[in-house]
Coordinates of C-alpha atoms and ligand atoms in Angstrom, one line a residue:
X1 CA 86.3 46.7 32.6
X2 CA 82.6 46.2 31.4
X3 CA 82.1 42.3 31.1
X4 CA 82.2 41.5 27.5
X5 CA 78.8 41.2 25.8
X6 CA 80.1 40.6 22.3
X7 CA 83.6 39.4 21.2
X8 CA 84.4 40.4 17.7
X9 CA 87.3 40.7 15.1
X10 CA 87.0 43.5 12.6
X11 CA 89.1 43.7 9.5
X12 CA 89.0 43.9 5.7
X13 CA 89.0 41.1 4.7
X14 CA 88.7 38.8 7.6
X15 CA 87.4 35.6 6.1
X16 CA 90.8 34.0 6.0
X17 CA 91.6 34.7 9.6
X18 CA 92.4 31.8 12.0
X19 CA 91.5 33.9 15.0
X20 CA 87.8 32.7 15.4
X21 CA 89.0 29.1 15.2
X22 CA 91.5 29.4 18.1
X23 CA 89.6 32.0 20.1
X24 CA 86.4 29.9 20.1
X25 CA 88.3 26.7 20.9
X26 CA 89.7 28.5 24.0
X27 CA 86.3 30.1 25.0
X28 CA 84.6 26.6 24.8
X29 CA 87.5 25.1 26.8
X30 CA 87.2 27.8 29.5
X31 CA 83.4 27.5 29.7
X32 CA 82.8 31.0 28.6
X33 CA 79.4 31.3 27.0
X34 CA 80.3 33.7 24.2
X35 CA 81.4 33.2 20.6
X36 CA 84.1 35.2 18.8
X37 CA 82.7 36.5 15.5
X38 CA 84.6 38.1 12.6
X39 CA 83.1 41.2 10.8
X40 CA 84.4 42.6 7.5
X41 CA 84.3 46.3 7.9
X42 CA 85.1 48.5 4.9
X43 CA 87.5 51.3 5.9
X44 CA 84.8 54.1 5.2
X45 CA 82.5 52.4 7.9
X46 CA 85.0 52.0 10.6
X47 CA 84.1 55.0 12.8
X48 CA 80.4 53.8 12.7
X49 CA 81.4 50.3 13.6
X50 CA 83.6 51.6 16.5
X51 CA 80.7 53.6 17.8
X52 CA 78.4 50.5 17.6
X53 CA 81.0 48.3 19.4
X54 CA 81.4 51.0 22.2
X55 CA 77.5 51.3 22.7
X56 CA 77.1 47.6 23.2
X57 CA 80.2 47.2 25.4
X58 CA 82.0 44.8 23.1
X59 CA 85.6 43.6 23.4
X60 CA 87.7 42.2 20.5
X61 CA 90.6 42.4 18.0
X62 CA 91.3 44.7 15.0
X63 CA 93.2 43.5 12.1
X64 CA 94.6 44.8 8.8
X65 CA 93.9 47.6 7.6
X66 CA 92.2 49.1 10.6
X67 CA 94.9 49.0 13.5
X68 CA 96.2 52.6 13.1
X69 CA 92.7 54.1 12.3
X70 CA 91.0 52.3 15.2
X71 CA 93.7 53.7 17.6
X72 CA 92.6 57.2 16.7
X73 CA 88.9 56.1 17.6
X74 CA 89.7 54.9 21.1
X75 CA 89.2 57.2 24.2
X76 CA 92.3 55.8 25.8
X77 CA 95.3 53.7 24.8
X78 CA 97.6 51.6 26.9
X79 CA 101.2 52.8 26.8
X80 CA 102.3 50.1 24.5
X81 CA 99.4 50.8 21.9
X82 CA 100.5 54.5 22.1
X83 CA 104.0 53.6 21.5
X84 CA 103.3 51.4 18.4
X85 CA 100.5 53.8 17.2
X86 CA 98.1 50.9 16.5
X87 CA 95.5 48.9 18.2
X88 CA 94.9 45.1 17.7
X89 CA 93.0 44.4 21.0
X90 CA 90.2 46.7 22.6
X91 CA 87.6 46.6 25.3
X92 CA 84.9 48.8 26.7
X93 CA 85.5 50.5 30.2
X94 CA 82.5 52.5 31.5
X95 CA 81.3 53.4 28.0
X96 CA 84.7 54.2 26.5
X97 CA 86.8 52.3 24.1
X98 CA 90.2 51.3 25.3
X99 CA 92.8 50.3 22.8
X100 CA 95.8 48.0 23.5
X101 CA 98.5 46.2 21.4
X102 CA 99.3 42.5 22.0
X103 CA 101.1 42.1 18.9
X104 CA 104.3 43.2 20.6
X105 CA 103.9 40.7 23.5
X106 CA 102.8 38.0 20.9
X107 CA 105.9 38.7 18.9
X108 CA 108.3 38.5 22.0
X109 CA 106.6 35.3 23.1
X110 CA 106.9 33.7 19.7
X111 CA 110.6 34.7 19.2
X112 CA 111.5 33.2 22.7
X113 CA 109.5 30.0 22.0
X114 CA 111.1 29.5 18.6
X115 CA 114.7 30.4 19.4
X116 CA 115.1 30.2 23.1
X117 CA 114.2 32.5 26.1
X118 CA 117.7 33.6 27.0
X119 CA 118.8 34.5 23.5
X120 CA 120.1 38.1 23.2
X121 CA 119.5 39.7 19.9
X122 CA 122.3 42.4 19.2
X123 CA 121.6 42.9 15.6
X124 CA 118.1 42.7 14.2
X125 CA 116.9 43.3 10.7
X126 CA 113.3 44.4 10.0
X127 CA 111.9 44.2 6.4
X128 CA 108.9 46.3 5.9
X129 CA 107.9 49.6 7.5
X130 CA 104.2 49.4 8.3
X131 CA 102.1 48.7 11.4
X132 CA 103.5 45.3 12.0
X133 CA 107.1 46.6 11.6
X134 CA 106.2 49.1 14.2
X135 CA 105.1 46.6 16.8
X136 CA 108.4 44.6 16.2
X137 CA 110.4 47.8 16.7
X138 CA 108.5 48.3 19.9
X139 CA 109.6 44.9 21.1
X140 CA 113.3 45.4 20.2
X141 CA 113.2 48.7 22.1
X142 CA 112.4 46.6 25.2
X143 CA 115.5 44.3 24.5
X144 CA 118.4 45.9 25.9
X145 CA 121.2 46.7 23.5
X146 CA 119.3 45.6 20.3
X147 CA 120.4 47.6 17.2
X148 CA 118.0 47.4 14.3
X149 CA 118.5 47.9 10.6
X150 CA 115.2 48.6 8.7
X151 CA 114.7 48.2 5.0
X152 CA 111.4 48.6 3.1
X153 CA 110.7 49.5 -0.5
X154 CA 109.4 52.8 0.5
X155 CA 112.4 55.0 1.7
X156 CA 110.0 57.7 3.0
X157 CA 108.0 55.2 5.1
X158 CA 111.2 53.6 6.5
X159 CA 112.5 57.1 7.5
X160 CA 109.2 57.8 9.3
X161 CA 109.3 54.7 11.3
X162 CA 113.1 55.0 12.1
X163 CA 112.4 58.6 13.4
X164 CA 110.2 57.1 16.1
X165 CA 112.6 54.6 17.6
X166 CA 116.1 55.5 18.7
X167 CA 117.4 51.9 18.1
X168 CA 116.4 51.9 14.5
X169 CA 118.4 53.1 11.4
X170 CA 117.4 52.8 7.7
X171 CA 119.7 50.5 5.9
X172 CA 121.1 51.5 2.5
X173 CA 119.9 48.2 0.8
X174 CA 118.3 44.9 1.7
X175 CA 121.8 43.3 1.5
X176 CA 123.2 45.8 4.0
X177 CA 120.2 45.4 6.4
X178 CA 120.6 41.6 6.8
X179 CA 124.4 41.1 6.3
X180 CA 125.2 41.0 10.0
X181 CA 121.7 40.4 11.5
X182 CA 121.3 37.6 13.9
X183 CA 117.5 37.9 13.7
X184 CA 115.8 38.8 10.4
X185 CA 112.0 39.6 10.5
X186 CA 109.7 39.7 7.5
X187 CA 107.1 42.4 8.2
X188 CA 105.8 42.5 4.7
X189 CA 102.9 40.6 3.4
X190 CA 105.4 38.7 0.9
X191 CA 104.6 35.0 1.3
X192 CA 100.9 35.4 1.8
X193 CA 100.7 34.0 -1.8
X194 CA 102.6 30.9 -2.7
X195 CA 104.0 32.4 -5.8
X196 CA 105.3 35.5 -3.9
X197 CA 109.1 36.3 -4.1
X198 CA 110.8 35.6 -0.7
X199 CA 111.3 38.8 1.3
X200 CA 115.1 38.1 1.7
X201 CA 117.0 35.5 -0.5
X202 CA 118.5 33.1 1.9
X203 CA 121.9 33.5 0.4
X204 CA 122.0 37.0 1.7
X205 CA 121.5 35.8 5.4
X206 CA 124.5 35.7 7.8
X207 CA 125.5 32.2 8.6
X208 CA 124.2 32.4 12.1
X209 CA 121.0 34.3 11.3
X210 CA 117.5 33.2 12.7
X211 CA 114.6 33.9 10.6
X212 CA 111.1 35.1 11.8
X213 CA 108.4 35.5 9.3
X214 CA 105.2 37.4 10.5
X215 CA 103.2 35.8 7.6
X216 CA 101.8 32.6 8.6
X217 CA 100.3 29.6 6.8
X218 CA 99.1 26.4 8.1
X219 CA 101.7 24.7 5.9
X220 CA 104.6 27.2 6.8
X221 CA 105.7 29.9 4.5
X222 CA 108.2 29.5 1.4
X223 CA 110.6 31.7 3.1
X224 CA 110.6 29.7 6.4
X225 CA 111.1 26.5 4.4
X226 CA 113.8 27.9 2.3
X227 CA 115.7 29.4 5.3
X228 CA 115.4 26.0 7.1
X229 CA 116.6 24.1 4.2
X230 CA 119.7 26.3 4.2
X231 CA 120.4 25.6 8.0
X232 CA 118.7 28.7 9.6
X233 CA 116.4 28.3 12.6
X234 CA 113.3 29.6 11.3
X235 CA 109.6 30.3 12.4
X236 CA 106.5 31.7 10.8
X237 CA 103.9 34.0 12.3
X238 CA 101.5 31.4 13.6
X239 CA 103.2 31.5 17.1
X240 CA 102.8 35.3 17.2
X241 CA 99.2 35.1 16.0
X242 CA 98.5 32.6 18.9
X243 CA 100.5 34.7 21.4
X244 CA 98.7 37.9 20.7
X245 CA 95.3 36.3 20.8
X246 CA 96.2 34.6 24.1
X247 CA 97.3 37.9 25.6
X248 CA 94.1 39.6 24.3
X249 CA 92.1 36.8 25.9
X250 CA 93.8 37.6 29.2
X251 CA 92.8 41.3 28.9
X252 CA 89.2 40.5 28.3
X253 CA 88.6 37.7 30.9
X254 CA 91.3 38.3 33.5
X255 CA 92.8 34.8 33.1
X256 CA 95.0 33.0 30.6
X257 CA 93.5 30.7 28.0
X258 CA 94.8 27.2 27.3
X259 CA 97.4 27.8 24.6
X260 CA 97.6 24.1 23.9
X261 CA 93.9 24.1 23.0
X262 CA 94.5 27.2 20.8
X263 CA 97.3 25.4 19.0
X264 CA 95.5 22.2 18.6
X265 CA 92.5 24.0 17.0
X266 CA 94.6 25.6 14.2
X267 CA 96.5 22.5 13.5
X268 CA 93.4 20.3 13.3
Ligands
NAP301 P1 101.2 47.3 6.3 O1 101.0 48.3 7.4 O2 100.4 47.3 5.0 O3 102.8 47.3 5.9 C1 103.3 46.4 4.9 C2 104.7 46.7 4.7 O4 105.2 45.7 3.7 C3 105.0 48.0 4.1 O5 106.3 48.5 4.4 C4 104.8 47.8 2.6 O6 105.4 48.7 1.7 C5 105.5 46.5 2.4 N1 105.0 45.8 1.3 C6 103.8 45.5 1.0 N2 103.7 44.7 -0.1 C7 105.1 44.5 -0.6 C8 105.7 43.8 -1.6 N3 105.0 43.1 -2.5 N4 107.1 43.8 -1.7 C9 107.7 44.5 -0.7 N5 107.4 45.1 0.3 C10 105.9 45.1 0.4 O7 100.9 45.7 6.8 P2 101.2 45.3 8.3 O8 100.0 45.5 9.1 O9 102.5 45.9 8.8 O10 101.4 43.7 8.1 C11 102.5 43.2 7.4 C12 102.3 41.7 7.4 O11 102.4 41.1 8.8 C13 101.0 41.1 6.9 O12 101.2 40.0 6.1 C14 100.2 40.7 8.1 O13 99.4 39.7 8.0 C15 101.4 40.2 9.0 N6 101.2 40.2 10.4 C16 101.2 39.1 11.2 C17 100.9 39.1 12.6 C18 100.9 37.8 13.3 O14 100.3 37.7 14.3 N7 101.6 36.9 12.8 C19 100.5 40.3 13.2 C20 100.5 41.5 12.5 C21 100.8 41.4 11.1 P3 104.8 50.0 1.1 O15 104.5 50.9 2.1 O16 105.6 50.4 0.0 O17 103.4 49.3 0.7

């Protein structure tokens, strides 16, 4: 890999992202003289931005809404990025953009951290059928024996995603998707705004269900708070965000960042 000359996050919007906070804390702690910068790139300018990043030998992350489109602009994809069909981490190798996906590993790391390393998830429900749902689906595919019920408001989008993963089936309703699930994952943006509806009313959850919300908030999301109040183990997406960022750091620099430093910076 070409040594990173610039380290960037591209998305639209990006101003709200916590990634610069924890990546810059990790860079300082590791004594690496680079800063991680966020750039708001309009979708129409993505190809031009990718070419500029390639030309200067940049590394970085890609966020909403560019993950799928950026994958198509990379010269090569890692197997997991190809499986998900989306890139959240990239670097430049010999003048070529290489795309990877650390959302999958970040999700697995965060679920293990929140609910226990040895937990076996026989029945999983994924709510939402976009890029993040594809990353979660790719993770469940690596968990031997996990059956996944998928529900989203768009039947066509659910069917397209379920066609790509043999362990997924489209549920007939939200109630049916979650009724027996021992892990329920929100992969919609519901909860980004405090007045959003919850993705799954907690009374629909099985008594033993654990709840994982991909949405994150420094104050924890309304769904996580409601689930926990009803006795369900629950975690929001901050652990996944830190996990995917830490794995990306390892790809760029060949060594792990200090995750405690990353956590401390977002909690400050
Ligand atoms: P996406 O590709 O736009 O997909 C979003 C999914 O949610 C689609 O199925 C969409 O349905 C559905 N949806 C959108 N608004 C909805 C609403 N008001 N009610 C019900 N369903 C709705 O987005 P994504 O990239 O998958 O990201 C989803 C969420 O995960 C975002 O909030 C993102 O920030 C979060 N995320 C977090 C992490 C992390 O590290 N914690 C990583 C990745 C993503 P339609 O197709 O009908 O619009």
